[in-house]
Coordinates of C-alpha atoms in Angstrom, one line a residue:
M1 CA 15.1 132.2 -186.6
R2 CA 12.1 130.0 -187.4
R3 CA 14.3 127.5 -189.2
L4 CA 16.6 127.4 -186.2
S5 CA 13.6 126.8 -183.8
L6 CA 12.3 124.0 -186.0
I7 CA 15.5 122.1 -186.0
A8 CA 16.0 122.6 -182.3
I9 CA 12.6 121.1 -181.6
L10 CA 13.2 118.3 -184.0
L11 CA 16.5 117.4 -182.4
A12 CA 15.1 117.8 -178.9
V13 CA 12.0 115.7 -179.5
P14 CA 13.7 112.3 -179.4
A15 CA 14.9 113.1 -175.9
F16 CA 11.9 111.7 -174.3
A17 CA 11.4 107.9 -174.7
Q18 CA 13.1 104.6 -173.7
P19 CA 15.8 102.5 -175.4
T20 CA 15.2 98.8 -176.2
E21 CA 18.8 97.7 -177.0
S22 CA 22.4 98.0 -175.7
I23 CA 23.2 101.6 -176.2
G24 CA 26.9 101.0 -175.2
K25 CA 27.3 98.4 -178.0
I26 CA 25.8 100.7 -180.6
V27 CA 27.6 103.8 -179.8
S28 CA 31.1 102.4 -179.0
P29 CA 32.4 102.5 -182.6
F30 CA 31.6 106.3 -182.6
I31 CA 33.6 107.0 -179.4
D32 CA 37.3 107.9 -179.2
E33 CA 39.7 109.5 -176.7
H34 CA 38.3 113.0 -177.6
T35 CA 34.6 112.2 -177.0
L36 CA 33.2 114.0 -174.0
V37 CA 29.5 113.6 -174.4
V38 CA 27.0 111.0 -175.5
V39 CA 23.3 111.8 -175.9
R40 CA 20.7 109.1 -176.3
A41 CA 17.0 109.5 -177.1
D42 CA 14.1 107.6 -178.7
V43 CA 11.1 109.1 -180.5
T44 CA 8.7 106.2 -180.0
G45 CA 7.5 107.3 -176.5
V46 CA 7.9 111.0 -176.9
D47 CA 5.5 113.2 -174.8
L48 CA 5.0 115.8 -177.6
G49 CA 2.4 117.7 -175.6
S50 CA 4.8 118.6 -172.9
I51 CA 7.6 119.6 -175.3
L52 CA 5.4 121.7 -177.5
K53 CA 3.9 123.4 -174.5
L54 CA 7.3 124.5 -173.6
A55 CA 8.0 125.6 -177.2
S56 CA 4.8 127.7 -177.2
M57 CA 6.1 129.7 -174.2
V58 CA 9.1 130.7 -176.1
M59 CA 7.7 131.2 -179.7
G60 CA 4.3 132.5 -179.0
E61 CA 1.9 132.7 -181.9
D62 CA 4.4 130.9 -184.2
A63 CA 4.2 127.7 -182.1
G64 CA 1.1 126.4 -183.6
E65 CA 2.5 126.0 -187.1
L66 CA 5.7 124.6 -185.7
A67 CA 3.9 122.1 -183.6
N68 CA 2.1 120.7 -186.6
A69 CA 5.4 120.3 -188.4
V70 CA 7.0 118.6 -185.5
K71 CA 4.2 116.2 -185.0
A72 CA 4.2 115.3 -188.7
W73 CA 7.9 114.7 -188.7
V74 CA 7.9 112.5 -185.6
K75 CA 5.0 110.5 -187.0
D76 CA 6.8 109.9 -190.3
F77 CA 10.1 109.1 -188.5
A78 CA 8.5 106.5 -186.3
A79 CA 6.5 105.0 -189.2
S80 CA 9.8 104.5 -191.0
G81 CA 11.1 102.5 -188.1
G82 CA 13.0 105.2 -186.4
K83 CA 13.5 104.7 -182.6
T84 CA 16.8 105.5 -180.9
V85 CA 18.7 108.7 -181.8
L86 CA 22.3 109.2 -180.7
L87 CA 25.0 111.8 -181.0
T88 CA 28.5 112.0 -179.7
Y89 CA 30.6 115.1 -179.3
G90 CA 34.1 116.1 -178.3
A91 CA 37.1 118.1 -179.2
G92 CA 37.6 116.1 -182.4
D93 CA 34.2 117.1 -183.7
Y94 CA 34.6 120.9 -183.1
P95 CA 33.5 123.2 -184.7
H96 CA 31.1 121.0 -186.8
F97 CA 27.4 120.5 -186.0
P98 CA 26.9 117.1 -184.4
C99 CA 26.0 114.2 -186.6
L100 CA 22.9 112.2 -185.7
I101 CA 23.3 108.4 -185.4
V102 CA 20.3 106.2 -185.8
P103 CA 20.4 102.4 -185.6
A104 CA 18.7 101.0 -188.6
T105 CA 18.1 97.9 -190.7
E106 CA 18.9 97.6 -194.4
S107 CA 15.3 98.1 -195.3
N108 CA 14.7 101.4 -193.4
R109 CA 18.0 103.1 -193.8
K110 CA 17.0 105.2 -196.8
P111 CA 13.7 106.6 -195.3
L112 CA 15.3 107.3 -192.0
G113 CA 18.2 109.1 -193.7
E114 CA 15.7 111.2 -195.7
K115 CA 13.8 112.3 -192.6
L116 CA 16.9 113.4 -190.8
V117 CA 18.4 115.1 -193.9
A118 CA 15.1 117.1 -194.1
A119 CA 15.7 118.2 -190.4
F120 CA 19.2 119.5 -191.4
D121 CA 17.8 121.3 -194.3
A122 CA 15.3 123.1 -192.0
L123 CA 18.4 124.5 -190.3
G124 CA 19.8 125.7 -193.6
K125 CA 22.6 123.1 -193.5
E126 CA 23.4 120.6 -196.2
G127 CA 23.0 117.3 -194.5
E128 CA 24.0 114.0 -196.1
A129 CA 23.2 110.4 -195.0
I130 CA 25.6 107.5 -194.9
T131 CA 25.7 104.0 -193.4
L132 CA 28.3 103.4 -190.8
H133 CA 28.6 100.5 -188.2
G134 CA 25.0 99.5 -188.8
C135 CA 23.6 102.9 -188.3
V136 CA 22.4 105.7 -190.5
C137 CA 24.6 108.7 -189.8
V138 CA 23.4 112.2 -190.9
G139 CA 25.4 115.4 -190.8
T140 CA 27.2 117.9 -192.8
K141 CA 29.9 116.7 -195.3
D142 CA 32.8 117.8 -193.0
A143 CA 31.2 116.3 -189.9
L144 CA 30.6 113.0 -191.5
A145 CA 34.3 112.9 -192.7
V146 CA 35.4 113.2 -189.1
L147 CA 33.0 110.5 -188.1
K148 CA 34.1 108.1 -190.8
A149 CA 37.8 108.6 -189.9
R150 CA 37.3 108.0 -186.2
K151 CA 39.3 105.3 -184.5
A152 CA 37.3 103.8 -181.7
V153 CA 38.8 103.7 -178.3
E154 CA 37.4 101.9 -175.2
R155 CA 35.9 104.4 -172.8
P156 CA 34.6 102.4 -169.8
E157 CA 33.8 105.4 -167.7
L158 CA 31.7 107.0 -170.4
L159 CA 29.9 103.7 -171.0
A160 CA 29.3 103.5 -167.2
A161 CA 27.6 106.9 -167.2
L162 CA 25.4 105.7 -170.1
D163 CA 24.5 102.5 -168.2
V164 CA 23.4 104.5 -165.1
G165 CA 20.9 106.5 -167.1
R166 CA 19.6 103.6 -169.3
D167 CA 16.2 103.6 -167.5
G168 CA 15.5 107.3 -168.2
V169 CA 13.4 108.5 -171.1
A170 CA 16.5 110.3 -172.3
Q171 CA 20.1 110.7 -171.1
V172 CA 23.3 112.6 -171.4
A173 CA 26.6 111.1 -170.4
F174 CA 29.8 113.0 -169.8
A175 CA 33.3 111.7 -169.1
M176 CA 36.8 112.8 -169.9
S177 CA 39.5 110.5 -171.1
A178 CA 43.0 110.5 -169.6
E179 CA 44.3 112.6 -172.5
A180 CA 41.5 115.1 -172.2
K181 CA 42.1 115.5 -168.5
K182 CA 45.8 116.1 -169.1
I183 CA 45.2 118.7 -171.8
H184 CA 42.7 120.6 -169.4
E185 CA 45.3 120.5 -166.6
Q186 CA 47.9 122.0 -168.9
V187 CA 45.7 124.6 -170.6
S188 CA 43.4 125.7 -167.7
P189 CA 45.1 124.6 -164.4
T190 CA 42.8 126.9 -162.4
L191 CA 39.0 126.6 -162.2
P192 CA 37.0 129.9 -162.8
A193 CA 35.7 131.8 -159.9
E194 CA 32.1 130.7 -160.9
L195 CA 33.1 127.1 -160.1
G196 CA 34.7 128.0 -156.8
G197 CA 38.3 128.5 -158.1
G198 CA 41.2 126.2 -157.0
R199 CA 43.1 123.6 -159.0
I200 CA 41.3 122.0 -161.9
Q201 CA 42.5 118.6 -160.6
K202 CA 39.4 118.8 -158.3
I203 CA 37.5 117.8 -161.4
T204 CA 40.0 116.1 -163.7
R205 CA 41.2 113.7 -161.1
G206 CA 38.2 113.6 -158.8
L207 CA 35.3 113.1 -161.2
K208 CA 34.9 109.9 -163.1
W209 CA 31.6 110.6 -164.9
V210 CA 28.3 112.6 -164.9
S211 CA 25.0 111.2 -165.9
L212 CA 21.8 113.2 -166.6
S213 CA 18.6 111.2 -167.2
I214 CA 15.0 112.3 -167.7
G215 CA 12.1 110.3 -166.3
T216 CA 8.7 109.5 -167.7
G217 CA 5.6 111.6 -167.4
S218 CA 4.6 115.1 -168.4
K219 CA 6.6 116.7 -165.7
M220 CA 9.8 115.1 -167.1
P221 CA 11.7 114.6 -163.9
A222 CA 15.5 114.9 -164.1
K223 CA 18.2 113.0 -162.2
L224 CA 21.8 114.1 -162.1
M225 CA 24.4 111.7 -160.8
T226 CA 28.1 111.6 -160.7
E227 CA 30.7 109.1 -159.6
A228 CA 33.8 110.4 -157.7
A229 CA 37.3 108.8 -157.8
S230 CA 37.4 108.5 -154.0
P231 CA 35.5 109.5 -150.8
Q232 CA 37.8 112.5 -150.5
A233 CA 37.2 113.5 -154.1
A234 CA 33.4 113.3 -153.4
Q235 CA 34.0 115.7 -150.5
D236 CA 35.9 118.1 -152.7
L237 CA 33.2 118.1 -155.3
K238 CA 30.3 118.8 -152.9
G239 CA 30.7 122.5 -153.7
F240 CA 29.1 121.8 -157.1
D241 CA 25.5 122.1 -155.9
L242 CA 23.9 120.3 -158.9
L243 CA 25.9 117.1 -158.4
A244 CA 24.4 114.2 -156.4
L245 CA 27.6 112.3 -155.7
Q246 CA 28.3 108.6 -155.2
T247 CA 31.7 106.9 -154.6

């Protein structure tokens, strides 16, 4: 349990700082028609105090030792030139643990890879580091094989969701490709009762993308936005209380 908690904090820590380069350009080679989610984070502006305070509420007396380990890891990662951390995930990645993607230069690829491999080891997983599309990619052997074989596909709606959240200290972008929408309509044509029921086309044909971004400061304010396909689609989606819709 302690190992699991450590890796969870290490992977969550980067979710609280700002990017300095085009995330869309960096992440595009890692996106295909199956990709549903892109997460972007940057360790350089992390508010460790707020994150570790939340961790202490869950872990109790074990939090002190964990906090020291996290602080040391973040310090070493930043000292090695680590900034932006990305991950992409979709049906093609399942059931593998997500790979971490870190933009790097030739001089700092090795130390950055070592830091992330150490994070994977803390979870009890055998992580490896490779260089791909100018980034250090760290993951399990099977997950990296999937990443290396990926054939990139242009996903303008997913990149649009990333662009909307670019000013946040962290962001999560979600969008379904045309193929993914078709599959969902065939496999699960009806929404579950928890989502209001009805035909799944309300989402697959009405929702373009979802963007969650986290702002600066110790309170870490969050903003959730979506883009609907039309004004009527926006009306249909208003039953989803967490969505702040725009058309």
